[in-house]
Amino acid sequence: MTSGTHHPVPARGRTFWIGAAAGWALILYGLRGALHHSLDTRPSQLARFWIGGALAHDLLLAPVVLGIGLLARLVPRRRRAIVQRALIICGPLALFAYPQIRGYGHALRNPTSLPHNYIANFFLVAGAVIIAVAVTSRAKVNDREHPAD
Amino acid sequence: FSFTASHFWTAWITIGAIVAHVGAKAPITGRALRRLKNRPRLSEADPALGTSAEGPHDGLDRRSFLATVGAASGVLTLVTVGQTLPGFRRLALLAPRDPAARPVNRSARNAGVVEAATSPDYRLRVEGRVATPLTFTLAELRALPGQSAELPIACVEGWSYSARWTGVRLRDLLTMAGAGPDAEVNVESLEAHSPYRVAFVNHGQAHDRDTLLATHLDGEPLSEDHGFPLRLIGPDRPGVNQTKWVTKVVVL
């Protein structure tokens, strides 16, 4: 095998153009509908919601995640994979649980709205995840150090 | 902006983006899979990556990373899917609703119907294109032949539960009122200020044997929050259209 083998980029074929045509037709249909029903969709508010979400992801969330990832490199090598696994699972878990913990969307005078103790439940689930990660990671280390004959 | 309208039109935009993306990537994926057995090492395909992208790692390698991301999705699913799948209810620790508790979206107090629903002056009226307009008190409704049906309340928020509903069949009321055999109806609620206070029931659903004006839930009289004194319940209807605190049936 020669190093640096260059595979030329194939010309875009039929599948590409059919997908592009159908996809853009649907996108334009959705845009047209959102603008046509502007009394309900409030296009400027909707655009702020979507663009704001993308900016929040790129300017806040992604840098925070990258920063945590860099900090994870300070963890001793033997423990690094365990910490990474725990962070990858518990991070989104925390993001998901945050609105429930803060009570966002709770309907007053409706006892069936947000009925659980979400703080306690979050730590319960996160704790179970950390234990499961530690146990499975330990099992993988044992397999590597003592492979079956 | 309105959730329902914005969600609907944004969904079309998202579907279109996915279709375009699949059309662009499917050929690339197919070519890569066909070359799988003969694929070069990553460092040979692109020298800029060097050897650091493959080989032993101190942390997660790519395969482990992807597997862990899958595990994260699995955990999030496990702690919420019990809102819909009964077998997982005990695990739904972070779900916004607990279906075992028969949740409601709108309580009677929040709907402002407590006084009207519990008033001795409450009546159900059947009117519109009928031969004989009818009026019932709650006691008279309960005295009518009751039928039961096992039906779900399925909310668009993602939770659902099935229960046993008992009440009078809608089609029986329409027959008593002399409505036409192809009658369609609007069912109206005591709730004054709601976009869902009037629910349309088409011909098929109006004459379905399981479409009831329910007075009881799981053998007990409806609670105020579940629509006391009367709730529309029928198959193939979203939760918001299973109208609570019903006061009028208008034949169209």
Short mmCIF file of C-alpha atoms in Angstrom, two decimals:
data_model
loop_
_atom_site.label_atom_id
_atom_site.label_comp_id
_atom_site.label_asym_id
_atom_site.label_seq_id
_atom_site.Cartn_x
_atom_site.Cartn_y
_atom_site.Cartn_z
CA MET A 1 0.00 0.00 0.00
CA THR A 2 1.50 3.29 -1.03
CA SER A 3 1.45 6.03 1.58
CA GLY A 4 -0.70 9.07 0.96
CA THR A 5 -2.81 7.22 -1.63
CA HIS A 6 -5.17 9.78 -3.04
CA HIS A 7 -8.69 8.70 -3.83
CA PRO A 8 -10.18 11.18 -6.28
CA VAL A 9 -13.53 12.66 -5.21
CA PRO A 10 -16.16 11.09 -7.45
CA ALA A 11 -18.48 13.39 -9.39
CA ARG A 12 -21.84 13.87 -7.73
CA GLY A 13 -24.19 11.30 -9.11
CA ARG A 14 -27.88 10.86 -9.54
CA THR A 15 -28.57 10.05 -5.89
CA PHE A 16 -26.97 13.29 -4.78
CA TRP A 17 -29.03 15.45 -7.13
CA ILE A 18 -32.31 13.63 -6.48
CA GLY A 19 -31.76 13.99 -2.74
CA ALA A 20 -30.82 17.64 -3.12
CA ALA A 21 -33.87 18.42 -5.27
CA ALA A 22 -36.32 16.58 -3.02
CA GLY A 23 -34.71 17.90 0.14
CA TRP A 24 -34.70 21.52 -0.94
CA ALA A 25 -38.28 21.23 -2.18
CA LEU A 26 -39.34 20.12 1.29
CA ILE A 27 -37.25 22.82 2.96
CA LEU A 28 -38.82 25.52 0.76
CA TYR A 29 -42.29 24.07 1.47
CA GLY A 30 -41.62 24.36 5.19
CA LEU A 31 -40.23 27.89 4.89
CA ARG A 32 -43.19 28.96 2.79
CA GLY A 33 -45.60 27.50 5.32
CA ALA A 34 -43.86 29.18 8.24
CA LEU A 35 -44.03 32.54 6.47
CA HIS A 36 -47.59 32.06 5.24
CA HIS A 37 -48.80 31.28 8.77
CA SER A 38 -46.79 34.08 10.30
CA LEU A 39 -49.52 34.97 12.80
CA ASP A 40 -48.89 31.62 14.48
CA THR A 41 -45.24 30.97 13.69
CA ARG A 42 -43.97 34.53 14.32
CA PRO A 43 -41.04 34.07 11.92
CA SER A 44 -38.75 36.60 13.61
CA GLN A 45 -39.21 34.90 16.99
CA LEU A 46 -38.80 31.47 15.44
CA ALA A 47 -35.62 32.57 13.69
CA ARG A 48 -34.25 33.96 16.98
CA PHE A 49 -35.07 30.64 18.64
CA TRP A 50 -33.21 28.58 16.05
CA ILE A 51 -30.28 30.91 15.50
CA GLY A 52 -30.01 31.55 19.23
CA GLY A 53 -29.96 27.82 19.88
CA ALA A 54 -27.22 27.27 17.31
CA LEU A 55 -25.17 30.15 18.74
CA ALA A 56 -25.67 28.90 22.29
CA HIS A 57 -24.43 25.50 21.18
CA ASP A 58 -21.40 26.81 19.30
CA LEU A 59 -20.39 29.64 21.61
CA LEU A 60 -21.32 28.21 25.02
CA LEU A 61 -21.93 24.49 25.06
CA ALA A 62 -19.20 23.34 22.69
CA PRO A 63 -16.42 25.38 24.38
CA VAL A 64 -17.53 24.12 27.79
CA VAL A 65 -17.49 20.52 26.58
CA LEU A 66 -14.08 21.00 24.95
CA GLY A 67 -12.80 22.59 28.15
CA ILE A 68 -14.01 19.68 30.26
CA GLY A 69 -12.43 17.32 27.76
CA LEU A 70 -9.10 19.10 28.13
CA LEU A 71 -9.37 18.96 31.92
CA ALA A 72 -10.04 15.23 31.65
CA ARG A 73 -6.53 14.85 30.25
CA LEU A 74 -5.24 15.78 33.71
CA VAL A 75 -6.76 12.56 35.04
CA PRO A 76 -4.16 9.80 35.51
CA ARG A 77 -3.98 7.59 32.43
CA ARG A 78 -5.28 4.47 34.17
CA ARG A 79 -8.48 6.29 35.15
CA ARG A 80 -8.92 8.49 32.09
CA ALA A 81 -11.29 6.24 30.12
CA ILE A 82 -13.53 5.74 33.17
CA VAL A 83 -13.79 9.48 33.75
CA GLN A 84 -14.47 10.14 30.07
CA ARG A 85 -17.23 7.52 29.95
CA ALA A 86 -18.86 8.90 33.09
CA LEU A 87 -18.72 12.48 31.78
CA ILE A 88 -20.11 11.56 28.34
CA ILE A 89 -23.14 9.88 29.92
CA CYS A 90 -23.73 12.12 32.94
CA GLY A 91 -23.24 15.39 31.07
CA PRO A 92 -26.28 15.00 28.77
CA LEU A 93 -28.15 13.46 31.70
CA ALA A 94 -27.55 16.63 33.71
CA LEU A 95 -28.58 18.84 30.80
CA PHE A 96 -31.78 16.84 30.37
CA ALA A 97 -32.63 16.86 34.08
CA TYR A 98 -31.90 20.58 34.55
CA PRO A 99 -35.35 21.88 33.44
CA GLN A 100 -37.12 19.33 35.65
CA ILE A 101 -34.88 20.16 38.61
CA ARG A 102 -35.55 23.88 38.13
CA GLY A 103 -39.27 23.23 37.76
CA TYR A 104 -39.57 24.76 34.29
CA GLY A 105 -43.02 24.08 32.87
CA HIS A 106 -44.48 23.16 36.22
CA ALA A 107 -48.22 23.83 36.23
CA LEU A 108 -49.44 25.36 39.46
CA ARG A 109 -52.37 23.64 41.14
CA ASN A 110 -51.69 20.50 39.11
CA PRO A 111 -50.12 17.84 41.35
CA THR A 112 -49.46 15.54 38.38
CA SER A 113 -47.08 18.09 36.83
CA LEU A 114 -43.42 17.24 37.55
CA PRO A 115 -44.35 14.78 40.29
CA HIS A 116 -40.89 13.37 41.13
CA ASN A 117 -38.04 14.52 43.34
CA TYR A 118 -35.80 15.25 40.36
CA ILE A 119 -32.70 16.27 42.30
CA ALA A 120 -32.65 13.00 44.21
CA ASN A 121 -33.49 11.00 41.11
CA PHE A 122 -30.77 12.67 39.06
CA PHE A 123 -28.11 11.79 41.62
CA LEU A 124 -29.52 8.28 41.89
CA VAL A 125 -29.25 7.74 38.12
CA ALA A 126 -25.86 9.46 37.88
CA GLY A 127 -24.56 7.35 40.74
CA ALA A 128 -25.78 4.16 39.05
CA VAL A 129 -24.09 5.25 35.82
CA ILE A 130 -20.77 5.93 37.56
CA ILE A 131 -20.86 2.55 39.31
CA ALA A 132 -21.75 0.78 36.05
CA VAL A 133 -18.94 2.58 34.20
CA ALA A 134 -16.42 1.72 36.92
CA VAL A 135 -17.47 -1.95 36.96
CA THR A 136 -17.46 -2.39 33.17
CA SER A 137 -14.19 -0.50 32.78
CA ARG A 138 -12.60 -2.66 35.48
CA ALA A 139 -13.84 -5.76 33.65
CA LYS A 140 -12.22 -4.55 30.42
CA VAL A 141 -8.91 -3.91 32.22
CA ASN A 142 -9.04 -7.42 33.70
CA ASP A 143 -9.69 -8.88 30.25
CA ARG A 144 -6.68 -7.04 28.83
CA GLU A 145 -4.37 -7.98 31.70
CA HIS A 146 -5.58 -11.59 31.96
CA PRO A 147 -6.81 -12.64 28.53
CA ALA A 148 -8.45 -16.07 28.33
CA ASP A 149 -6.23 -18.73 26.78
CA PHE B 1 -44.79 31.58 18.59
CA SER B 2 -47.38 28.82 18.56
CA PHE B 3 -45.83 25.46 19.40
CA THR B 4 -48.06 23.40 17.15
CA ALA B 5 -47.78 25.54 14.01
CA SER B 6 -44.05 26.20 14.42
CA HIS B 7 -43.37 22.54 15.14
CA PHE B 8 -45.30 21.49 12.04
CA TRP B 9 -43.51 23.77 9.57
CA THR B 10 -40.08 23.32 11.16
CA ALA B 11 -40.59 19.56 10.84
CA TRP B 12 -40.86 19.92 7.05
CA ILE B 13 -37.65 21.95 6.97
CA THR B 14 -35.91 19.32 9.08
CA ILE B 15 -37.19 16.44 6.94
CA GLY B 16 -35.95 18.22 3.83
CA ALA B 17 -32.52 18.73 5.38
CA ILE B 18 -32.31 15.04 6.28
CA VAL B 19 -33.34 13.97 2.76
CA ALA B 20 -30.68 16.21 1.20
CA HIS B 21 -28.08 14.95 3.67
CA VAL B 22 -28.89 11.28 3.03
CA GLY B 23 -28.74 11.87 -0.72
CA ALA B 24 -25.30 13.44 -0.34
CA LYS B 25 -23.84 10.86 2.03
CA ALA B 26 -25.42 7.60 0.92
CA PRO B 27 -23.15 7.17 -2.13
CA ILE B 28 -20.06 7.95 -0.04
CA THR B 29 -21.14 5.47 2.61
CA GLY B 30 -21.86 2.82 0.00
CA ARG B 31 -18.45 3.24 -1.59
CA ALA B 32 -16.71 3.07 1.77
CA LEU B 33 -18.56 -0.11 2.74
CA ARG B 34 -17.75 -1.73 -0.59
CA ARG B 35 -14.04 -0.94 -0.05
CA LEU B 36 -14.14 -2.07 3.59
CA LYS B 37 -11.95 -5.13 3.19
CA ASN B 38 -9.32 -3.23 1.24
CA ARG B 39 -9.49 0.03 3.12
CA PRO B 40 -6.12 1.66 3.85
CA ARG B 41 -4.96 2.44 7.34
CA LEU B 42 -6.13 5.86 8.39
CA SER B 43 -2.63 7.26 8.51
CA GLU B 44 -1.99 6.07 4.94
CA ALA B 45 -5.23 7.52 3.62
CA ASP B 46 -4.41 10.88 5.12
CA PRO B 47 -0.82 11.36 6.30
CA ALA B 48 -1.79 14.52 8.19
CA LEU B 49 -3.51 12.36 10.80
CA GLY B 50 -0.34 10.43 11.44
CA THR B 51 -0.54 7.43 13.73
CA SER B 52 -2.16 9.18 16.63
CA ALA B 53 -5.67 8.47 15.35
CA GLU B 54 -5.23 4.72 15.67
CA GLY B 55 -3.47 2.40 18.00
CA PRO B 56 -3.56 2.23 21.79
CA HIS B 57 -4.94 5.23 23.65
CA ASP B 58 -4.76 6.49 27.14
CA GLY B 59 -8.41 7.47 26.94
CA LEU B 60 -11.29 6.32 24.84
CA ASP B 61 -10.63 5.23 21.29
CA ARG B 62 -13.14 6.02 18.54
CA ARG B 63 -15.07 2.79 18.93
CA SER B 64 -15.37 3.21 22.69
CA PHE B 65 -16.38 6.84 22.27
CA LEU B 66 -19.19 5.92 19.88
CA ALA B 67 -20.31 3.10 22.14
CA THR B 68 -20.38 5.46 25.12
CA VAL B 69 -22.45 8.00 23.18
CA GLY B 70 -24.87 5.17 22.41
CA ALA B 71 -24.95 4.29 26.09
CA ALA B 72 -25.78 7.92 26.94
CA SER B 73 -28.76 7.76 24.57
CA GLY B 74 -29.78 4.48 26.15
CA VAL B 75 -29.70 5.92 29.66
CA LEU B 76 -31.77 8.95 28.65
CA THR B 77 -34.28 6.64 27.00
CA LEU B 78 -34.50 4.37 30.04
CA VAL B 79 -35.25 7.22 32.45
CA THR B 80 -38.09 8.60 30.31
CA VAL B 81 -39.61 5.94 28.06
CA GLY B 82 -41.72 4.60 30.90
CA GLN B 83 -44.06 7.51 30.19
CA THR B 84 -45.24 5.50 27.20
CA LEU B 85 -44.14 1.90 27.72
CA PRO B 86 -45.71 0.46 30.90
CA GLY B 87 -42.93 -2.10 31.41
CA PHE B 88 -40.42 0.71 32.05
CA ARG B 89 -42.51 2.85 34.37
CA ARG B 90 -40.43 2.16 37.47
CA LEU B 91 -37.34 3.45 35.66
CA ALA B 92 -38.91 6.72 34.48
CA LEU B 93 -37.22 8.68 37.27
CA LEU B 94 -36.65 11.84 35.22
CA ALA B 95 -39.89 11.81 33.22
CA PRO B 96 -42.01 14.96 33.52
CA ARG B 97 -45.12 12.82 34.12
CA ASP B 98 -45.98 9.61 35.91
CA PRO B 99 -48.67 7.76 33.91
CA ALA B 100 -49.40 5.53 36.89
CA ALA B 101 -50.77 8.63 38.61
CA ARG B 102 -53.23 9.28 35.76
CA PRO B 103 -51.78 12.72 34.97
CA VAL B 104 -53.73 15.67 33.60
CA ASN B 105 -52.53 18.59 31.57
CA ARG B 106 -55.08 21.00 32.90
CA SER B 107 -56.66 20.83 36.31
CA ALA B 108 -60.24 21.87 36.91
CA ARG B 109 -59.05 24.84 38.98
CA ASN B 110 -56.73 26.04 36.24
CA ALA B 111 -59.54 25.65 33.70
CA GLY B 112 -61.87 27.69 35.89
CA VAL B 113 -64.66 25.10 35.77
CA VAL B 114 -64.94 23.87 39.36
CA GLU B 115 -68.06 25.88 40.17
CA ALA B 116 -69.84 25.09 36.91
CA ALA B 117 -68.90 21.41 36.92
CA THR B 118 -70.08 20.80 40.46
CA SER B 119 -73.18 22.97 40.24
CA PRO B 120 -76.55 21.25 40.69
CA ASP B 121 -77.60 23.27 37.64
CA TYR B 122 -75.20 21.38 35.38
CA ARG B 123 -76.83 20.02 32.25
CA LEU B 124 -75.76 18.17 29.14
CA ARG B 125 -77.53 19.46 26.05
CA VAL B 126 -77.81 17.61 22.74
CA GLU B 127 -78.89 20.04 20.06
CA GLY B 128 -78.31 21.18 16.49
CA ARG B 129 -79.58 19.12 13.55
CA VAL B 130 -81.68 16.75 15.64
CA ALA B 131 -85.37 15.85 15.65
CA THR B 132 -85.58 16.19 19.43
CA PRO B 133 -83.15 18.36 21.39
CA LEU B 134 -82.32 16.71 24.70
CA THR B 135 -81.25 17.92 28.12
CA PHE B 136 -79.90 15.68 30.88
CA THR B 137 -78.93 16.18 34.48
CA LEU B 138 -75.95 14.19 35.74
CA ALA B 139 -78.28 11.77 37.56
CA GLU B 140 -80.24 11.20 34.36
CA LEU B 141 -77.04 10.53 32.43
CA ARG B 142 -75.90 8.01 35.02
CA ALA B 143 -79.27 6.29 34.80
CA LEU B 144 -78.84 5.64 31.08
CA PRO B 145 -77.46 2.23 30.04
CA GLY B 146 -73.73 2.42 30.67
CA GLN B 147 -71.02 0.94 28.50
CA SER B 148 -67.35 0.49 29.24
CA ALA B 149 -64.29 0.67 27.05
CA GLU B 150 -60.56 0.29 27.65
CA LEU B 151 -59.06 3.36 25.97
CA PRO B 152 -55.85 5.38 26.23
CA ILE B 153 -55.25 9.00 26.94
CA ALA B 154 -52.30 9.73 24.65
CA CYS B 155 -50.82 13.16 25.12
CA VAL B 156 -48.70 14.82 22.44
CA GLU B 157 -46.16 15.51 25.20
CA GLY B 158 -45.22 11.84 24.98
CA TRP B 159 -47.01 10.23 27.92
CA SER B 160 -49.96 7.94 27.79
CA TYR B 161 -51.96 5.55 29.90
CA SER B 162 -54.86 3.20 29.34
CA ALA B 163 -57.87 3.09 31.59
CA ARG B 164 -61.36 1.70 31.81
CA TRP B 165 -63.96 4.35 31.01
CA THR B 166 -67.66 3.94 31.66
CA GLY B 167 -70.49 6.11 30.41
CA VAL B 168 -73.15 6.48 27.77
CA ARG B 169 -72.33 5.81 24.14
CA LEU B 170 -72.31 8.97 22.05
CA ARG B 171 -74.15 7.19 19.24
CA ASP B 172 -76.93 6.19 21.64
CA LEU B 173 -77.47 9.83 22.57
CA LEU B 174 -77.54 10.79 18.90
CA THR B 175 -80.12 8.07 18.23
CA MET B 176 -82.27 9.28 21.13
CA ALA B 177 -82.13 12.81 19.73
CA GLY B 178 -83.07 11.63 16.25
CA ALA B 179 -79.84 12.70 14.60
CA GLY B 180 -79.15 11.48 11.09
CA PRO B 181 -77.18 8.25 10.57
CA ASP B 182 -74.23 10.21 9.16
CA ALA B 183 -74.19 12.81 11.90
CA GLU B 184 -70.99 14.57 12.86
CA VAL B 185 -70.80 16.57 16.05
CA ASN B 186 -68.99 19.25 17.97
CA VAL B 187 -68.50 18.49 21.64
CA GLU B 188 -68.22 21.59 23.82
CA SER B 189 -66.60 22.01 27.21
CA LEU B 190 -67.50 24.16 30.21
CA GLU B 191 -63.99 25.59 29.90
CA ALA B 192 -64.44 29.03 28.41
CA HIS B 193 -60.93 30.00 27.37
CA SER B 194 -59.14 27.20 25.59
CA PRO B 195 -58.29 26.53 21.93
CA TYR B 196 -59.56 22.99 22.54
CA ARG B 197 -62.87 23.79 24.21
CA VAL B 198 -64.73 22.56 21.13
CA ALA B 199 -63.76 19.20 19.64
CA PHE B 200 -64.98 17.88 16.31
CA VAL B 201 -66.06 14.25 16.19
CA ASN B 202 -66.38 12.85 12.69
CA HIS B 203 -69.07 10.44 11.56
CA GLY B 204 -66.95 7.34 12.08
CA GLN B 205 -65.89 8.23 15.60
CA ALA B 206 -69.37 9.54 16.58
CA HIS B 207 -70.85 6.15 15.74
CA ASP B 208 -68.01 4.02 17.10
CA ARG B 209 -69.18 1.64 19.81
CA ASP B 210 -66.29 2.74 22.04
CA THR B 211 -66.88 6.50 21.83
CA LEU B 212 -68.38 7.42 25.17
CA LEU B 213 -69.40 10.37 27.26
CA ALA B 214 -67.78 8.94 30.34
CA THR B 215 -68.90 9.46 33.91
CA HIS B 216 -66.53 6.96 35.50
CA LEU B 217 -62.81 6.18 35.31
CA ASP B 218 -61.59 2.77 36.48
CA GLY B 219 -64.86 2.16 38.29
CA GLU B 220 -64.82 5.45 40.21
CA PRO B 221 -66.76 8.63 39.37
CA LEU B 222 -64.64 11.05 37.37
CA SER B 223 -62.67 13.45 39.50
CA GLU B 224 -62.90 17.15 38.72
CA ASP B 225 -59.42 17.12 37.20
CA HIS B 226 -60.35 14.18 34.95
CA GLY B 227 -63.39 15.95 33.54
CA PHE B 228 -66.23 15.60 36.07
CA PRO B 229 -69.11 15.43 35.39
CA LEU B 230 -68.62 14.21 31.79
CA ARG B 231 -65.69 13.51 29.54
CA LEU B 232 -65.56 12.59 25.86
CA ILE B 233 -63.41 9.53 25.30
CA GLY B 234 -63.00 7.71 22.02
CA PRO B 235 -60.50 5.68 19.99
CA ASP B 236 -57.88 7.32 17.78
CA ARG B 237 -58.12 10.75 19.32
CA PRO B 238 -55.22 12.75 20.78
CA GLY B 239 -55.49 13.66 24.43
CA VAL B 240 -56.42 17.30 23.86
CA ASN B 241 -59.46 16.17 21.86
CA GLN B 242 -60.75 13.88 24.61
CA THR B 243 -62.76 16.84 25.86
CA LYS B 244 -63.26 17.28 29.58
CA TRP B 245 -66.16 18.93 31.40
CA VAL B 246 -68.51 18.32 28.48
CA THR B 247 -71.69 20.39 28.54
CA LYS B 248 -72.97 20.31 24.98
CA VAL B 249 -73.15 18.03 21.95
CA VAL B 250 -74.01 19.94 18.78
CA VAL B 251 -74.99 17.86 15.77
CA LEU B 252 -73.65 19.49 12.59
#
